Short mmCIF file of C-alpha atoms and ligand atoms in Angstrom, two decimals:
data_model
loop_
_atom_site.label_atom_id
_atom_site.label_comp_id
_atom_site.label_asym_id
_atom_site.label_seq_id
_atom_site.Cartn_x
_atom_site.Cartn_y
_atom_site.Cartn_z
CA UNK A 1 -64.36 74.64 22.82
CA UNK A 2 -62.23 71.99 21.15
CA UNK A 3 -58.64 71.13 21.88
CA UNK A 4 -56.34 68.27 20.98
CA UNK A 5 -55.81 65.63 23.63
CA UNK A 6 -52.56 66.11 25.49
CA UNK A 7 -51.08 62.74 26.26
CA UNK A 8 -52.70 60.25 23.98
CA UNK A 9 -55.69 59.66 21.83
CA UNK A 10 -57.92 58.83 24.77
CA UNK A 11 -55.94 60.22 27.71
CA UNK A 12 -56.34 63.66 29.19
CA UNK A 13 -54.86 65.46 32.14
CA UNK A 14 -57.91 66.86 33.93
CA UNK A 15 -56.15 68.97 36.60
CA UNK A 16 -57.49 72.15 35.04
CA UNK A 17 -60.99 70.79 34.87
CA UNK A 18 -60.87 69.64 38.50
CA UNK A 19 -59.75 73.15 39.46
CA UNK A 20 -62.49 74.81 37.42
CA UNK A 21 -65.24 73.48 39.65
CA UNK A 22 -68.52 71.63 39.24
CA UNK A 23 -70.21 72.05 35.89
CA UNK A 24 -67.09 73.04 33.93
CA UNK A 25 -66.47 71.01 30.81
CA UNK A 26 -64.12 70.49 27.91
CA UNK A 27 -64.85 68.96 24.54
CA UNK A 28 -62.28 67.07 22.50
CA UNK A 29 -62.55 66.10 18.87
CA UNK A 30 -61.31 62.63 18.09
CA UNK A 31 -60.13 61.84 14.59
CA UNK A 32 -57.78 59.27 13.13
CA UNK A 33 -57.59 57.51 16.49
CA UNK A 34 -56.91 53.82 16.81
CA UNK A 35 -56.99 51.24 19.58
CA UNK A 36 -55.73 47.71 20.18
CA UNK A 37 -58.49 45.13 20.31
CA UNK A 38 -58.26 41.61 21.78
CA UNK A 39 -59.41 38.29 20.30
CA UNK A 40 -58.24 38.81 16.72
CA UNK A 41 -60.62 41.73 16.41
CA UNK A 42 -59.40 44.51 14.19
CA UNK A 43 -60.53 47.98 13.30
CA UNK A 44 -61.10 48.55 9.59
CA UNK A 45 -60.90 52.32 9.95
CA UNK A 46 -60.01 55.08 12.37
CA UNK A 47 -62.10 56.11 15.37
CA UNK A 48 -63.64 59.53 15.17
CA UNK A 49 -66.14 61.52 17.15
CA UNK A 50 -66.21 63.65 20.23
CA UNK A 51 -65.47 63.30 23.92
CA UNK A 52 -66.85 65.65 26.53
CA UNK A 53 -65.34 65.75 30.00
CA UNK A 54 -67.41 67.42 32.67
CA UNK A 55 -66.52 68.24 36.25
CA UNK A 56 -69.02 66.70 38.65
CA UNK A 57 -69.15 67.12 42.40
CA UNK A 58 -67.28 63.82 42.77
CA UNK A 59 -64.94 63.69 39.79
CA UNK A 60 -65.10 63.80 36.02
CA UNK A 61 -67.95 62.55 33.85
CA UNK A 62 -66.76 61.39 30.43
CA UNK A 63 -69.32 61.31 27.63
CA UNK A 64 -68.21 59.96 24.29
CA UNK A 65 -69.89 59.54 20.95
CA UNK A 66 -67.58 57.69 18.59
CA UNK A 67 -67.81 55.90 15.27
CA UNK A 68 -65.48 53.44 13.62
CA UNK A 69 -65.59 50.29 11.49
CA UNK A 70 -64.71 46.75 12.49
CA UNK A 71 -63.12 44.23 10.14
CA UNK A 72 -64.80 40.85 10.05
CA UNK A 73 -66.25 38.22 7.82
CA UNK A 74 -69.75 37.28 6.73
CA UNK A 75 -71.19 34.66 9.06
CA UNK A 76 -72.58 32.70 6.08
CA UNK A 77 -70.12 33.00 3.18
CA UNK A 78 -66.98 34.07 5.12
CA UNK A 79 -66.20 36.92 2.72
CA UNK A 80 -64.39 39.79 4.42
CA UNK A 81 -66.62 42.68 5.41
CA UNK A 82 -66.57 45.82 7.49
CA UNK A 83 -69.20 46.74 10.03
CA UNK A 84 -69.84 50.34 11.05
CA UNK A 85 -69.81 50.72 14.82
CA UNK A 86 -71.47 53.52 16.73
CA UNK A 87 -70.34 53.85 20.32
CA UNK A 88 -71.81 55.98 23.06
CA UNK A 89 -70.46 55.86 26.52
CA UNK A 90 -70.86 57.72 29.75
CA UNK A 91 -68.57 56.96 32.68
CA UNK A 92 -67.71 58.85 35.83
CA UNK A 93 -64.08 58.80 36.98
CA UNK A 94 -63.24 59.55 40.60
CA UNK A 95 -59.93 61.00 41.83
CA UNK A 96 -57.18 58.81 43.31
CA UNK A 97 -55.59 61.85 44.89
CA UNK A 98 -57.63 64.57 46.56
CA UNK A 99 -57.20 67.60 44.32
CA UNK A 100 -57.27 70.09 47.20
CA UNK A 101 -55.11 68.32 49.78
CA UNK A 102 -52.89 66.15 47.54
CA UNK A 103 -53.64 63.20 49.83
CA UNK A 104 -54.55 59.74 48.54
CA UNK A 105 -58.25 59.02 48.44
CA UNK A 106 -59.60 55.93 50.20
CA UNK A 107 -60.00 53.85 47.03
CA UNK A 108 -61.09 50.75 48.96
CA UNK A 109 -64.30 52.52 49.92
CA UNK A 110 -65.42 52.17 46.28
CA UNK A 111 -63.26 49.46 44.73
CA UNK A 112 -65.43 49.26 41.60
CA UNK A 113 -65.15 52.95 40.71
CA UNK A 114 -63.17 54.07 37.70
CA UNK A 115 -60.27 56.23 38.86
CA UNK A 116 -58.17 59.08 37.58
CA UNK A 117 -54.44 58.42 37.88
CA UNK A 118 -52.28 59.83 40.67
CA UNK A 119 -51.46 62.64 38.25
CA UNK A 120 -55.11 63.46 37.56
CA UNK A 121 -55.10 61.79 34.18
CA UNK A 122 -58.23 60.27 32.73
CA UNK A 123 -57.61 57.24 30.55
CA UNK A 124 -60.74 56.55 28.55
CA UNK A 125 -59.16 53.86 26.38
CA UNK A 126 -60.30 50.78 28.38
CA UNK A 127 -63.89 52.05 28.35
CA UNK A 128 -63.72 52.80 24.62
CA UNK A 129 -62.35 49.30 24.01
CA UNK A 130 -65.14 47.69 26.07
CA UNK A 131 -67.79 49.72 24.28
CA UNK A 132 -66.45 48.68 20.86
CA UNK A 133 -66.41 45.02 21.95
CA UNK A 134 -70.01 45.32 23.14
CA UNK A 135 -71.02 46.84 19.80
CA UNK A 136 -69.44 44.01 17.80
CA UNK A 137 -72.14 42.21 15.82
CA UNK A 138 -72.53 38.50 16.68
CA UNK A 139 -73.16 37.24 13.15
CA UNK A 140 -72.58 39.98 10.57
CA UNK A 141 -73.76 39.41 6.99
CA UNK A 142 -72.30 40.97 3.85
CA UNK A 143 -75.88 41.34 2.67
CA UNK A 144 -79.14 40.40 4.39
CA UNK A 145 -80.01 37.69 1.86
CA UNK A 146 -76.53 36.16 1.60
CA UNK A 147 -77.18 32.54 0.55
CA UNK A 148 -73.95 31.26 2.14
CA UNK A 149 -71.77 28.44 0.90
CA UNK A 150 -72.65 25.52 -1.33
CA UNK A 151 -72.81 22.29 0.65
CA UNK A 152 -71.36 20.37 -2.30
CA UNK A 153 -68.44 22.47 -3.56
CA UNK A 154 -67.97 24.89 -0.67
CA UNK A 155 -67.97 27.98 -2.89
CA UNK A 156 -70.34 30.90 -2.32
CA UNK A 157 -73.80 30.04 -3.68
CA UNK A 158 -74.07 33.43 -5.38
CA UNK A 159 -70.93 32.78 -7.46
CA UNK A 160 -70.89 30.40 -10.41
CA UNK A 161 -72.97 27.32 -11.11
CA UNK A 162 -74.07 24.94 -8.37
CA UNK A 163 -76.10 22.56 -10.45
CA UNK A 164 -73.57 19.85 -9.75
CA UNK A 165 -73.70 16.56 -11.62
CA UNK A 166 -74.04 13.56 -9.32
CA UNK A 167 -70.48 12.39 -9.80
CA UNK A 168 -69.17 15.59 -8.23
CA UNK A 169 -71.14 15.11 -5.07
CA UNK A 170 -69.21 14.34 -1.94
CA UNK A 171 -69.27 10.56 -1.40
CA UNK A 172 -70.44 11.08 2.18
CA UNK A 173 -73.55 12.85 0.86
CA UNK A 174 -73.98 10.06 -1.67
CA UNK A 175 -73.96 7.51 1.14
CA UNK A 176 -76.68 9.46 2.95
CA UNK A 177 -78.73 9.54 -0.21
CA UNK A 178 -78.53 5.73 -0.46
CA UNK A 179 -80.32 5.48 2.90
CA UNK A 180 -83.47 7.08 1.58
CA UNK A 181 -86.39 4.72 2.05
CA UNK A 182 -87.66 5.05 -1.54
ZN1 ZN B 1 -72.12 36.36 2.91
ZN1 ZN B 2 -71.50 24.27 -5.48
#
């Protein structure tokens, strides 16, 4: 079964799922979603895919399979490029408030656990953001054999002529050349 998310692109109220009991699940289609990224990172396209929320004996297991594209630049020639990103994540969220009694749960017992909000909302956005950051390529290339930039003129080596006459060569390179032992 698919249904739109209620509160936000990656936020769901899971009260119903908590009430349904262990093993119950809901599937949500994600399309046209977006997310803020830190460090000058930028999405080049929307996030799409599917999120499945499943009631476990302790809380809610979120499984997501998402795709998007990241904007970036070629590590060699600095031309803009986009990198397809494929994200899979699986995280269990534990309640902050006991669903049966309405009493606060002892969160300090598991300080590292991901938590549902006091209103039984699951916010998957931080996990989605982390997963996208992890999937970011370290040194993307616009093509595998990108020759990079010309050391003399600074333009991409696969554009134009780079058979530079000597008088165009950077004087610093010329000075190095003069040190050759021959
Ligand atoms: Zn390149
Ligand atoms: Zn050149």
